[in-house]
Amino acid sequence: QSVLTQPPSASGTPGQRVTISCSGGSSNIGSNTVNWYQQLPGTAPKLLIYSNNQRPSGVPDRFSGSKSGTSASLAINGLQSEDEADYYCAAWDDSLNGVFGGGTKLTVL
Amino acid sequence: EVQLVESGGGLVQPGGSLKLSCAASGFIFSGSAMHWVRQASGKGLEWVGRIKSKTNSYATAYAASVKGRFTISRDDSKNTAYLQMNSLKTEDTAVYYCTRRSNPTYWFFDLWGRGTLVTVSS
């Protein structure tokens, strides 16, 4: 069981807005920044959002992140078929451990 | 090209040992903390451990599930990080990714290798 809690699945139609939640605790999300990773089928994860809401160069601005208290969210605006992937939230935990969410499988209908 | 390339995976019996390597290129390896993350088939990501840079005394940290069995090291002269895995269990079966943390302030992995598969089975 993962330390950070994500819904196992999410879905949307092209053009829609989809959000994925990530819930943690005071020792991880509550006191450290949150990152999001996108894993396309058969590939390694890729950094999507860092420091709660920052996009690395090359990541479309359709992707955005936010954090409030011990929860975080990833939002995808203007959903596209190529966004179909697994999404993971992650944070450092003050117990000297990295922690991930269980992952959310996004389906574009 | 900036990249990480893992090697050393394979089939090993329970109780056995295996050493993974992560070769870095295209960036200043010595300045980055290196982490290992694993993923069992069809499952989510699990942080395994990390080693900091020489500036930070090569400090290591490990997940509870591998502490005492796995050891992370690095050779900055070879731009390579290692994951020594001992007393392997069937539940250690996974793809092992080498990752880079280049930002000293915020914790995130901006570079991932393609991974190497470790299978623990009799």
mmCIF file with all atom_site columns, C-alpha atoms in Angstrom:
data_model
loop_
_atom_site.group_PDB
_atom_site.id
_atom_site.type_symbol
_atom_site.label_atom_id
_atom_site.label_alt_id
_atom_site.label_comp_id
_atom_site.label_asym_id
_atom_site.label_entity_id
_atom_site.label_seq_id
_atom_site.pdbx_PDB_ins_code
_atom_site.Cartn_x
_atom_site.Cartn_y
_atom_site.Cartn_z
_atom_site.occupancy
_atom_site.B_iso_or_equiv
_atom_site.pdbx_formal_charge
_atom_site.auth_seq_id
_atom_site.auth_comp_id
_atom_site.auth_asym_id
_atom_site.auth_atom_id
_atom_site.pdbx_PDB_model_num
ATOM 1   C CA . GLN A 1 1   ? 0.000   0.000   0.000   1.00 0.00 ? 1   GLN A CA 1
ATOM 2   C CA . SER A 1 2   ? 1.405   3.352   -1.077  1.00 0.00 ? 2   SER A CA 1
ATOM 3   C CA . VAL A 1 3   ? 2.052   6.187   1.362   1.00 0.00 ? 3   VAL A CA 1
ATOM 4   C CA . LEU A 1 4   ? 0.451   8.715   -0.994  1.00 0.00 ? 4   LEU A CA 1
ATOM 5   C CA . THR A 1 5   ? -3.117  7.992   -2.093  1.00 0.00 ? 5   THR A CA 1
ATOM 6   C CA . GLN A 1 6   ? -4.270  8.425   -5.679  1.00 0.00 ? 6   GLN A CA 1
ATOM 7   C CA . PRO A 1 7   ? -7.417  7.212   -7.435  1.00 0.00 ? 7   PRO A CA 1
ATOM 8   C CA . PRO A 1 8   ? -6.554  4.097   -9.460  1.00 0.00 ? 8   PRO A CA 1
ATOM 9   C CA . SER A 1 9   ? -8.210  5.394   -12.580 1.00 0.00 ? 9   SER A CA 1
ATOM 10  C CA . ALA A 1 10  ? -9.484  8.523   -14.293 1.00 0.00 ? 10  ALA A CA 1
ATOM 11  C CA . SER A 1 11  ? -10.953 9.197   -17.689 1.00 0.00 ? 11  SER A CA 1
ATOM 12  C CA . GLY A 1 12  ? -12.103 11.946  -19.992 1.00 0.00 ? 12  GLY A CA 1
ATOM 13  C CA . THR A 1 13  ? -12.922 12.737  -23.575 1.00 0.00 ? 13  THR A CA 1
ATOM 14  C CA . PRO A 1 14  ? -10.681 14.775  -25.879 1.00 0.00 ? 14  PRO A CA 1
ATOM 15  C CA . GLY A 1 15  ? -10.757 18.449  -25.012 1.00 0.00 ? 15  GLY A CA 1
ATOM 16  C CA . GLN A 1 16  ? -12.022 17.891  -21.476 1.00 0.00 ? 16  GLN A CA 1
ATOM 17  C CA . ARG A 1 17  ? -10.336 18.917  -18.234 1.00 0.00 ? 17  ARG A CA 1
ATOM 18  C CA . VAL A 1 18  ? -9.281  16.093  -15.938 1.00 0.00 ? 18  VAL A CA 1
ATOM 19  C CA . THR A 1 19  ? -7.889  16.290  -12.423 1.00 0.00 ? 19  THR A CA 1
ATOM 20  C CA . ILE A 1 20  ? -6.020  13.649  -10.447 1.00 0.00 ? 20  ILE A CA 1
ATOM 21  C CA . SER A 1 21  ? -5.725  13.933  -6.689  1.00 0.00 ? 21  SER A CA 1
ATOM 22  C CA . CYS A 1 22  ? -2.907  12.881  -4.373  1.00 0.00 ? 22  CYS A CA 1
ATOM 23  C CA . SER A 1 23  ? -3.345  12.709  -0.615  1.00 0.00 ? 23  SER A CA 1
ATOM 24  C CA . GLY A 1 24  ? -0.544  12.384  1.900   1.00 0.00 ? 24  GLY A CA 1
ATOM 25  C CA . GLY A 1 25  ? 0.391   13.436  5.390   1.00 0.00 ? 25  GLY A CA 1
ATOM 26  C CA . SER A 1 26  ? 2.167   16.082  7.406   1.00 0.00 ? 26  SER A CA 1
ATOM 27  C CA . SER A 1 27  ? 5.584   14.430  7.014   1.00 0.00 ? 27  SER A CA 1
ATOM 28  C CA . ASN A 1 28  ? 5.518   14.314  3.223   1.00 0.00 ? 28  ASN A CA 1
ATOM 29  C CA . ILE A 1 29  ? 3.156   16.534  1.223   1.00 0.00 ? 29  ILE A CA 1
ATOM 30  C CA . GLY A 1 30  ? 2.481   18.661  4.282   1.00 0.00 ? 30  GLY A CA 1
ATOM 31  C CA . SER A 1 31  ? 6.108   19.682  4.649   1.00 0.00 ? 31  SER A CA 1
ATOM 32  C CA . ASN A 1 32  ? 7.722   19.069  1.257   1.00 0.00 ? 32  ASN A CA 1
ATOM 33  C CA . THR A 1 33  ? 7.025   19.813  -2.384  1.00 0.00 ? 33  THR A CA 1
ATOM 34  C CA . VAL A 1 34  ? 5.141   17.475  -4.703  1.00 0.00 ? 34  VAL A CA 1
ATOM 35  C CA . ASN A 1 35  ? 6.181   16.128  -8.086  1.00 0.00 ? 35  ASN A CA 1
ATOM 36  C CA . TRP A 1 36  ? 4.223   14.415  -10.806 1.00 0.00 ? 36  TRP A CA 1
ATOM 37  C CA . TYR A 1 37  ? 5.483   11.867  -13.300 1.00 0.00 ? 37  TYR A CA 1
ATOM 38  C CA . GLN A 1 38  ? 3.927   10.601  -16.500 1.00 0.00 ? 38  GLN A CA 1
ATOM 39  C CA . GLN A 1 39  ? 4.605   7.038   -17.610 1.00 0.00 ? 39  GLN A CA 1
ATOM 40  C CA . LEU A 1 40  ? 3.556   6.172   -21.135 1.00 0.00 ? 40  LEU A CA 1
ATOM 41  C CA . PRO A 1 41  ? 3.023   2.459   -21.829 1.00 0.00 ? 41  PRO A CA 1
ATOM 42  C CA . GLY A 1 42  ? 6.287   0.525   -21.952 1.00 0.00 ? 42  GLY A CA 1
ATOM 43  C CA . THR A 1 43  ? 8.483   3.508   -21.132 1.00 0.00 ? 43  THR A CA 1
ATOM 44  C CA . ALA A 1 44  ? 10.296  4.986   -18.155 1.00 0.00 ? 44  ALA A CA 1
ATOM 45  C CA . PRO A 1 45  ? 8.559   7.684   -16.104 1.00 0.00 ? 45  PRO A CA 1
ATOM 46  C CA . LYS A 1 46  ? 9.071   11.297  -17.132 1.00 0.00 ? 46  LYS A CA 1
ATOM 47  C CA . LEU A 1 47  ? 9.005   14.367  -14.905 1.00 0.00 ? 47  LEU A CA 1
ATOM 48  C CA . LEU A 1 48  ? 5.817   16.323  -15.549 1.00 0.00 ? 48  LEU A CA 1
ATOM 49  C CA . ILE A 1 49  ? 5.525   18.761  -12.633 1.00 0.00 ? 49  ILE A CA 1
ATOM 50  C CA . TYR A 1 50  ? 8.035   19.631  -9.917  1.00 0.00 ? 50  TYR A CA 1
ATOM 51  C CA . SER A 1 51  ? 7.934   21.827  -6.824  1.00 0.00 ? 51  SER A CA 1
ATOM 52  C CA . ASN A 1 52  ? 4.121   21.590  -6.703  1.00 0.00 ? 52  ASN A CA 1
ATOM 53  C CA . ASN A 1 53  ? 3.400   23.601  -9.840  1.00 0.00 ? 53  ASN A CA 1
ATOM 54  C CA . GLN A 1 54  ? 6.494   24.024  -12.004 1.00 0.00 ? 54  GLN A CA 1
ATOM 55  C CA . ARG A 1 55  ? 6.716   22.565  -15.495 1.00 0.00 ? 55  ARG A CA 1
ATOM 56  C CA . PRO A 1 56  ? 10.048  21.396  -16.902 1.00 0.00 ? 56  PRO A CA 1
ATOM 57  C CA . SER A 1 57  ? 10.992  22.727  -20.283 1.00 0.00 ? 57  SER A CA 1
ATOM 58  C CA . GLY A 1 58  ? 9.035   20.956  -22.997 1.00 0.00 ? 58  GLY A CA 1
ATOM 59  C CA . VAL A 1 59  ? 5.985   20.055  -20.915 1.00 0.00 ? 59  VAL A CA 1
ATOM 60  C CA . PRO A 1 60  ? 2.856   21.646  -22.432 1.00 0.00 ? 60  PRO A CA 1
ATOM 61  C CA . ASP A 1 61  ? 1.084   24.260  -20.340 1.00 0.00 ? 61  ASP A CA 1
ATOM 62  C CA . ARG A 1 62  ? -2.029  22.073  -20.511 1.00 0.00 ? 62  ARG A CA 1
ATOM 63  C CA . PHE A 1 63  ? -0.528  20.361  -17.483 1.00 0.00 ? 63  PHE A CA 1
ATOM 64  C CA . SER A 1 64  ? -0.642  22.134  -14.130 1.00 0.00 ? 64  SER A CA 1
ATOM 65  C CA . GLY A 1 65  ? -0.152  21.215  -10.508 1.00 0.00 ? 65  GLY A CA 1
ATOM 66  C CA . SER A 1 66  ? -1.294  22.560  -7.185  1.00 0.00 ? 66  SER A CA 1
ATOM 67  C CA . LYS A 1 67  ? -0.915  21.774  -3.514  1.00 0.00 ? 67  LYS A CA 1
ATOM 68  C CA . SER A 1 68  ? -2.922  22.607  -0.423  1.00 0.00 ? 68  SER A CA 1
ATOM 69  C CA . GLY A 1 69  ? -2.054  21.280  3.005   1.00 0.00 ? 69  GLY A CA 1
ATOM 70  C CA . THR A 1 70  ? -1.454  17.551  2.741   1.00 0.00 ? 70  THR A CA 1
ATOM 71  C CA . SER A 1 71  ? -3.040  17.127  -0.699  1.00 0.00 ? 71  SER A CA 1
ATOM 72  C CA . ALA A 1 72  ? -2.027  17.888  -4.247  1.00 0.00 ? 72  ALA A CA 1
ATOM 73  C CA . SER A 1 73  ? -3.660  17.790  -7.654  1.00 0.00 ? 73  SER A CA 1
ATOM 74  C CA . LEU A 1 74  ? -2.642  17.429  -11.245 1.00 0.00 ? 74  LEU A CA 1
ATOM 75  C CA . ALA A 1 75  ? -4.881  19.045  -13.828 1.00 0.00 ? 75  ALA A CA 1
ATOM 76  C CA . ILE A 1 76  ? -4.847  18.376  -17.548 1.00 0.00 ? 76  ILE A CA 1
ATOM 77  C CA . ASN A 1 77  ? -6.708  20.862  -19.731 1.00 0.00 ? 77  ASN A CA 1
ATOM 78  C CA . GLY A 1 78  ? -7.661  20.141  -23.315 1.00 0.00 ? 78  GLY A CA 1
ATOM 79  C CA . LEU A 1 79  ? -7.186  16.403  -22.928 1.00 0.00 ? 79  LEU A CA 1
ATOM 80  C CA . GLN A 1 80  ? -5.495  14.705  -25.886 1.00 0.00 ? 80  GLN A CA 1
ATOM 81  C CA . SER A 1 81  ? -5.227  11.061  -26.875 1.00 0.00 ? 81  SER A CA 1
ATOM 82  C CA . GLU A 1 82  ? -1.475  11.082  -26.255 1.00 0.00 ? 82  GLU A CA 1
ATOM 83  C CA . ASP A 1 83  ? -2.123  11.923  -22.605 1.00 0.00 ? 83  ASP A CA 1
ATOM 84  C CA . GLU A 1 84  ? -3.285  8.359   -22.023 1.00 0.00 ? 84  GLU A CA 1
ATOM 85  C CA . ALA A 1 85  ? -0.736  7.123   -19.486 1.00 0.00 ? 85  ALA A CA 1
ATOM 86  C CA . ASP A 1 86  ? -0.116  6.357   -15.836 1.00 0.00 ? 86  ASP A CA 1
ATOM 87  C CA . TYR A 1 87  ? 0.445   9.342   -13.564 1.00 0.00 ? 87  TYR A CA 1
ATOM 88  C CA . TYR A 1 88  ? 2.297   9.246   -10.250 1.00 0.00 ? 88  TYR A CA 1
ATOM 89  C CA . CYS A 1 89  ? 2.659   11.825  -7.518  1.00 0.00 ? 89  CYS A CA 1
ATOM 90  C CA . ALA A 1 90  ? 5.759   11.785  -5.318  1.00 0.00 ? 90  ALA A CA 1
ATOM 91  C CA . ALA A 1 91  ? 7.270   13.646  -2.400  1.00 0.00 ? 91  ALA A CA 1
ATOM 92  C CA . TRP A 1 92  ? 10.097  13.373  0.074   1.00 0.00 ? 92  TRP A CA 1
ATOM 93  C CA . ASP A 1 93  ? 9.100   12.196  3.518   1.00 0.00 ? 93  ASP A CA 1
ATOM 94  C CA . ASP A 1 94  ? 10.816  13.602  6.604   1.00 0.00 ? 94  ASP A CA 1
ATOM 95  C CA . SER A 1 95  ? 11.507  10.039  7.745   1.00 0.00 ? 95  SER A CA 1
ATOM 96  C CA . LEU A 1 96  ? 14.240  10.020  5.072   1.00 0.00 ? 96  LEU A CA 1
ATOM 97  C CA . ASN A 1 97  ? 12.215  8.176   2.484   1.00 0.00 ? 97  ASN A CA 1
ATOM 98  C CA . GLY A 1 98  ? 10.972  9.015   -0.942  1.00 0.00 ? 98  GLY A CA 1
ATOM 99  C CA . VAL A 1 99  ? 7.295   8.197   -1.322  1.00 0.00 ? 99  VAL A CA 1
ATOM 100 C CA . PHE A 1 100 ? 5.111   7.703   -4.368  1.00 0.00 ? 100 PHE A CA 1
ATOM 101 C CA . GLY A 1 101 ? 1.408   7.446   -4.948  1.00 0.00 ? 101 GLY A CA 1
ATOM 102 C CA . GLY A 1 102 ? 0.004   4.192   -6.266  1.00 0.00 ? 102 GLY A CA 1
ATOM 103 C CA . GLY A 1 103 ? -0.522  5.695   -9.682  1.00 0.00 ? 103 GLY A CA 1
ATOM 104 C CA . THR A 1 104 ? -3.572  6.726   -11.690 1.00 0.00 ? 104 THR A CA 1
ATOM 105 C CA . LYS A 1 105 ? -4.302  5.191   -15.059 1.00 0.00 ? 105 LYS A CA 1
ATOM 106 C CA . LEU A 1 106 ? -5.743  7.882   -17.317 1.00 0.00 ? 106 LEU A CA 1
ATOM 107 C CA . THR A 1 107 ? -7.937  6.721   -20.167 1.00 0.00 ? 107 THR A CA 1
ATOM 108 C CA . VAL A 1 108 ? -8.908  9.041   -23.008 1.00 0.00 ? 108 VAL A CA 1
ATOM 109 C CA . LEU A 1 109 ? -12.321 7.903   -24.188 1.00 0.00 ? 109 LEU A CA 1
ATOM 110 C CA . GLU B 2 1   ? 23.549  13.230  -24.988 1.00 0.00 ? 1   GLU B CA 1
ATOM 111 C CA . VAL B 2 2   ? 22.330  13.482  -21.415 1.00 0.00 ? 2   VAL B CA 1
ATOM 112 C CA . GLN B 2 3   ? 21.393  9.982   -20.330 1.00 0.00 ? 3   GLN B CA 1
ATOM 113 C CA . LEU B 2 4   ? 21.472  7.234   -17.739 1.00 0.00 ? 4   LEU B CA 1
ATOM 114 C CA . VAL B 2 5   ? 21.951  3.620   -18.774 1.00 0.00 ? 5   VAL B CA 1
ATOM 115 C CA . GLU B 2 6   ? 21.323  0.786   -16.351 1.00 0.00 ? 6   GLU B CA 1
ATOM 116 C CA . SER B 2 7   ? 22.832  -2.666  -16.680 1.00 0.00 ? 7   SER B CA 1
ATOM 117 C CA . GLY B 2 8   ? 23.365  -5.818  -14.663 1.00 0.00 ? 8   GLY B CA 1
ATOM 118 C CA . GLY B 2 9   ? 19.820  -7.096  -14.365 1.00 0.00 ? 9   GLY B CA 1
ATOM 119 C CA . GLY B 2 10  ? 18.926  -10.733 -14.809 1.00 0.00 ? 10  GLY B CA 1
ATOM 120 C CA . LEU B 2 11  ? 17.611  -13.881 -13.182 1.00 0.00 ? 11  LEU B CA 1
ATOM 121 C CA . VAL B 2 12  ? 18.806  -14.729 -9.690  1.00 0.00 ? 12  VAL B CA 1
ATOM 122 C CA . GLN B 2 13  ? 17.695  -17.281 -7.114  1.00 0.00 ? 13  GLN B CA 1
ATOM 123 C CA . PRO B 2 14  ? 16.160  -16.248 -3.806  1.00 0.00 ? 14  PRO B CA 1
ATOM 124 C CA . GLY B 2 15  ? 18.906  -15.482 -1.321  1.00 0.00 ? 15  GLY B CA 1
ATOM 125 C CA . GLY B 2 16  ? 21.297  -14.565 -4.096  1.00 0.00 ? 16  GLY B CA 1
ATOM 126 C CA . SER B 2 17  ? 23.042  -11.318 -4.973  1.00 0.00 ? 17  SER B CA 1
ATOM 127 C CA . LEU B 2 18  ? 23.175  -9.004  -7.953  1.00 0.00 ? 18  LEU B CA 1
ATOM 128 C CA . LYS B 2 19  ? 24.894  -5.695  -8.643  1.00 0.00 ? 19  LYS B CA 1
ATOM 129 C CA . LEU B 2 20  ? 23.320  -3.122  -10.927 1.00 0.00 ? 20  LEU B CA 1
ATOM 130 C CA . SER B 2 21  ? 25.231  -0.320  -12.616 1.00 0.00 ? 21  SER B CA 1
ATOM 131 C CA . CYS B 2 22  ? 24.048  3.056   -13.829 1.00 0.00 ? 22  CYS B CA 1
ATOM 132 C CA . ALA B 2 23  ? 26.311  4.789   -16.347 1.00 0.00 ? 23  ALA B CA 1
ATOM 133 C CA . ALA B 2 24  ? 25.806  8.526   -16.678 1.00 0.00 ? 24  ALA B CA 1
ATOM 134 C CA . SER B 2 25  ? 26.793  10.733  -19.570 1.00 0.00 ? 25  SER B CA 1
ATOM 135 C CA . GLY B 2 26  ? 26.263  14.260  -20.834 1.00 0.00 ? 26  GLY B CA 1
ATOM 136 C CA . PHE B 2 27  ? 26.212  16.024  -17.472 1.00 0.00 ? 27  PHE B CA 1
ATOM 137 C CA . ILE B 2 28  ? 28.351  16.589  -14.390 1.00 0.00 ? 28  ILE B CA 1
ATOM 138 C CA . PHE B 2 29  ? 27.676  13.317  -12.603 1.00 0.00 ? 29  PHE B CA 1
ATOM 139 C CA . SER B 2 30  ? 29.694  14.164  -9.500  1.00 0.00 ? 30  SER B CA 1
ATOM 140 C CA . GLY B 2 31  ? 27.389  17.039  -8.611  1.00 0.00 ? 31  GLY B CA 1
ATOM 141 C CA . SER B 2 32  ? 24.146  15.083  -8.612  1.00 0.00 ? 32  SER B CA 1
ATOM 142 C CA . ALA B 2 33  ? 22.480  12.848  -6.061  1.00 0.00 ? 33  ALA B CA 1
ATOM 143 C CA . MET B 2 34  ? 21.536  9.519   -7.601  1.00 0.00 ? 34  MET B CA 1
ATOM 144 C CA . HIS B 2 35  ? 18.469  7.520   -6.671  1.00 0.00 ? 35  HIS B CA 1
ATOM 145 C CA . TRP B 2 36  ? 17.114  4.096   -7.505  1.00 0.00 ? 36  TRP B CA 1
ATOM 146 C CA . VAL B 2 37  ? 13.399  3.485   -8.067  1.00 0.00 ? 37  VAL B CA 1
ATOM 147 C CA . ARG B 2 38  ? 11.818  0.134   -8.850  1.00 0.00 ? 38  ARG B CA 1
ATOM 148 C CA . GLN B 2 39  ? 8.558   -1.036  -10.392 1.00 0.00 ? 39  GLN B CA 1
ATOM 149 C CA . ALA B 2 40  ? 7.139   -4.525  -10.165 1.00 0.00 ? 40  ALA B CA 1
ATOM 150 C CA . SER B 2 41  ? 5.234   -5.701  -13.212 1.00 0.00 ? 41  SER B CA 1
ATOM 151 C CA . GLY B 2 42  ? 1.854   -3.999  -13.382 1.00 0.00 ? 42  GLY B CA 1
ATOM 152 C CA . LYS B 2 43  ? 2.517   -2.136  -10.142 1.00 0.00 ? 43  LYS B CA 1
ATOM 153 C CA . GLY B 2 44  ? 3.430   1.373   -9.096  1.00 0.00 ? 44  GLY B CA 1
ATOM 154 C CA . LEU B 2 45  ? 6.753   3.058   -8.460  1.00 0.00 ? 45  LEU B CA 1
ATOM 155 C CA . GLU B 2 46  ? 8.702   2.396   -5.280  1.00 0.00 ? 46  GLU B CA 1
ATOM 156 C CA . TRP B 2 47  ? 11.645  4.478   -4.084  1.00 0.00 ? 47  TRP B CA 1
ATOM 157 C CA . VAL B 2 48  ? 14.592  2.217   -3.216  1.00 0.00 ? 48  VAL B CA 1
ATOM 158 C CA . GLY B 2 49  ? 17.292  4.560   -2.007  1.00 0.00 ? 49  GLY B CA 1
ATOM 159 C CA . ARG B 2 50  ? 19.793  7.276   -2.814  1.00 0.00 ? 50  ARG B CA 1
ATOM 160 C CA . ILE B 2 51  ? 23.369  8.423   -2.572  1.00 0.00 ? 51  ILE B CA 1
ATOM 161 C CA . LYS B 2 52  ? 24.300  12.069  -2.330  1.00 0.00 ? 52  LYS B CA 1
ATOM 162 C CA . SER B 2 53  ? 27.324  13.769  -3.836  1.00 0.00 ? 53  SER B CA 1
ATOM 163 C CA . LYS B 2 54  ? 30.820  13.984  -2.376  1.00 0.00 ? 54  LYS B CA 1
ATOM 164 C CA . THR B 2 55  ? 29.973  17.499  -1.175  1.00 0.00 ? 55  THR B CA 1
ATOM 165 C CA . ASN B 2 56  ? 27.300  15.872  0.965   1.00 0.00 ? 56  ASN B CA 1
ATOM 166 C CA . SER B 2 57  ? 29.588  13.089  2.177   1.00 0.00 ? 57  SER B CA 1
ATOM 167 C CA . TYR B 2 58  ? 28.084  10.460  -0.122  1.00 0.00 ? 58  TYR B CA 1
ATOM 168 C CA . ALA B 2 59  ? 25.239  10.099  2.370   1.00 0.00 ? 59  ALA B CA 1
ATOM 169 C CA . THR B 2 60  ? 22.900  7.200   1.692   1.00 0.00 ? 60  THR B CA 1
ATOM 170 C CA . ALA B 2 61  ? 19.311  6.434   2.634   1.00 0.00 ? 61  ALA B CA 1
ATOM 171 C CA . TYR B 2 62  ? 17.165  3.384   1.929   1.00 0.00 ? 62  TYR B CA 1
ATOM 172 C CA . ALA B 2 63  ? 13.560  2.286   1.927   1.00 0.00 ? 63  ALA B CA 1
ATOM 173 C CA . ALA B 2 64  ? 12.612  0.099   4.869   1.00 0.00 ? 64  ALA B CA 1
ATOM 174 C CA . SER B 2 65  ? 11.905  -2.798  2.509   1.00 0.00 ? 65  SER B CA 1
ATOM 175 C CA . VAL B 2 66  ? 15.552  -3.005  1.388   1.00 0.00 ? 66  VAL B CA 1
ATOM 176 C CA . LYS B 2 67  ? 17.482  -1.564  4.317   1.00 0.00 ? 67  LYS B CA 1
ATOM 177 C CA . GLY B 2 68  ? 20.249  -3.901  5.441   1.00 0.00 ? 68  GLY B CA 1
ATOM 178 C CA . ARG B 2 69  ? 20.140  -5.859  2.176   1.00 0.00 ? 69  ARG B CA 1
ATOM 179 C CA . PHE B 2 70  ? 20.820  -3.242  -0.523  1.00 0.00 ? 70  PHE B CA 1
ATOM 180 C CA . THR B 2 71  ? 23.784  -0.870  -0.753  1.00 0.00 ? 71  THR B CA 1
ATOM 181 C CA . ILE B 2 72  ? 24.132  2.112   -3.061  1.00 0.00 ? 72  ILE B CA 1
ATOM 182 C CA . SER B 2 73  ? 27.575  3.386   -4.035  1.00 0.00 ? 73  SER B CA 1
ATOM 183 C CA . ARG B 2 74  ? 29.122  5.537   -6.741  1.00 0.00 ? 74  ARG B CA 1
ATOM 184 C CA . ASP B 2 75  ? 32.384  6.020   -8.585  1.00 0.00 ? 75  ASP B CA 1
ATOM 185 C CA . ASP B 2 76  ? 32.570  9.611   -9.774  1.00 0.00 ? 76  ASP B CA 1
ATOM 186 C CA . SER B 2 77  ? 35.710  8.857   -11.801 1.00 0.00 ? 77  SER B CA 1
ATOM 187 C CA . LYS B 2 78  ? 33.638  6.433   -13.887 1.00 0.00 ? 78  LYS B CA 1
ATOM 188 C CA . ASN B 2 79  ? 30.412  8.468   -13.831 1.00 0.00 ? 79  ASN B CA 1
ATOM 189 C CA . THR B 2 80  ? 28.661  5.390   -12.499 1.00 0.00 ? 80  THR B CA 1
ATOM 190 C CA . ALA B 2 81  ? 26.317  4.577   -9.643  1.00 0.00 ? 81  ALA B CA 1
ATOM 191 C CA . TYR B 2 82  ? 25.737  1.086   -8.302  1.00 0.00 ? 82  TYR B CA 1
ATOM 192 C CA . LEU B 2 83  ? 23.059  -0.869  -6.487  1.00 0.00 ? 83  LEU B CA 1
ATOM 193 C CA . GLN B 2 84  ? 24.358  -3.939  -4.679  1.00 0.00 ? 84  GLN B CA 1
ATOM 194 C CA . MET B 2 85  ? 21.473  -6.250  -3.841  1.00 0.00 ? 85  MET B CA 1
ATOM 195 C CA . ASN B 2 86  ? 21.986  -9.098  -1.365  1.00 0.00 ? 86  ASN B CA 1
ATOM 196 C CA . SER B 2 87  ? 19.644  -11.631 0.239   1.00 0.00 ? 87  SER B CA 1
ATOM 197 C CA . LEU B 2 88  ? 17.249  -11.156 -2.635  1.00 0.00 ? 88  LEU B CA 1
ATOM 198 C CA . LYS B 2 89  ? 13.598  -12.089 -2.215  1.00 0.00 ? 89  LYS B CA 1
ATOM 199 C CA . THR B 2 90  ? 10.961  -12.906 -4.794  1.00 0.00 ? 90  THR B CA 1
ATOM 200 C CA . GLU B 2 91  ? 9.269   -9.597  -3.957  1.00 0.00 ? 91  GLU B CA 1
ATOM 201 C CA . ASP B 2 92  ? 12.381  -7.755  -5.174  1.00 0.00 ? 92  ASP B CA 1
ATOM 202 C CA . THR B 2 93  ? 11.455  -8.754  -8.734  1.00 0.00 ? 93  THR B CA 1
ATOM 203 C CA . ALA B 2 94  ? 11.030  -5.498  -10.642 1.00 0.00 ? 94  ALA B CA 1
ATOM 204 C CA . VAL B 2 95  ? 12.396  -3.128  -13.221 1.00 0.00 ? 95  VAL B CA 1
ATOM 205 C CA . TYR B 2 96  ? 15.013  -1.001  -11.507 1.00 0.00 ? 96  TYR B CA 1
ATOM 206 C CA . TYR B 2 97  ? 15.406  2.599   -12.668 1.00 0.00 ? 97  TYR B CA 1
ATOM 207 C CA . CYS B 2 98  ? 18.360  4.840   -11.992 1.00 0.00 ? 98  CYS B CA 1
ATOM 208 C CA . THR B 2 99  ? 17.359  8.477   -11.581 1.00 0.00 ? 99  THR B CA 1
ATOM 209 C CA . ARG B 2 100 ? 19.047  11.825  -11.089 1.00 0.00 ? 100 ARG B CA 1
ATOM 210 C CA . ARG B 2 101 ? 18.254  14.525  -8.620  1.00 0.00 ? 101 ARG B CA 1
ATOM 211 C CA . SER B 2 102 ? 20.088  17.593  -9.875  1.00 0.00 ? 102 SER B CA 1
ATOM 212 C CA . ASN B 2 103 ? 18.283  20.290  -7.893  1.00 0.00 ? 103 ASN B CA 1
ATOM 213 C CA . PRO B 2 104 ? 19.759  20.582  -4.385  1.00 0.00 ? 104 PRO B CA 1
ATOM 214 C CA . THR B 2 105 ? 16.768  22.485  -3.028  1.00 0.00 ? 105 THR B CA 1
ATOM 215 C CA . TYR B 2 106 ? 13.786  20.540  -4.256  1.00 0.00 ? 106 TYR B CA 1
ATOM 216 C CA . TRP B 2 107 ? 13.366  16.779  -4.387  1.00 0.00 ? 107 TRP B CA 1
ATOM 217 C CA . PHE B 2 108 ? 12.497  15.545  -7.861  1.00 0.00 ? 108 PHE B CA 1
ATOM 218 C CA . PHE B 2 109 ? 13.968  13.315  -10.554 1.00 0.00 ? 109 PHE B CA 1
ATOM 219 C CA . ASP B 2 110 ? 14.610  15.124  -13.811 1.00 0.00 ? 110 ASP B CA 1
ATOM 220 C CA . LEU B 2 111 ? 16.353  12.266  -15.598 1.00 0.00 ? 111 LEU B CA 1
ATOM 221 C CA . TRP B 2 112 ? 15.516  8.563   -15.693 1.00 0.00 ? 112 TRP B CA 1
ATOM 222 C CA . GLY B 2 113 ? 17.211  5.581   -17.260 1.00 0.00 ? 113 GLY B CA 1
ATOM 223 C CA . ARG B 2 114 ? 15.300  2.997   -19.260 1.00 0.00 ? 114 ARG B CA 1
ATOM 224 C CA . GLY B 2 115 ? 15.544  0.480   -16.449 1.00 0.00 ? 115 GLY B CA 1
ATOM 225 C CA . THR B 2 116 ? 16.915  -3.026  -16.030 1.00 0.00 ? 116 THR B CA 1
ATOM 226 C CA . LEU B 2 117 ? 14.825  -6.054  -15.125 1.00 0.00 ? 117 LEU B CA 1
ATOM 227 C CA . VAL B 2 118 ? 15.672  -8.101  -12.050 1.00 0.00 ? 118 VAL B CA 1
ATOM 228 C CA . THR B 2 119 ? 13.874  -11.416 -11.643 1.00 0.00 ? 119 THR B CA 1
ATOM 229 C CA . VAL B 2 120 ? 14.216  -13.325 -8.387  1.00 0.00 ? 120 VAL B CA 1
ATOM 230 C CA . SER B 2 121 ? 13.001  -16.860 -8.848  1.00 0.00 ? 121 SER B CA 1
ATOM 231 C CA . SER B 2 122 ? 14.032  -20.453 -8.280  1.00 0.00 ? 122 SER B CA 1
#
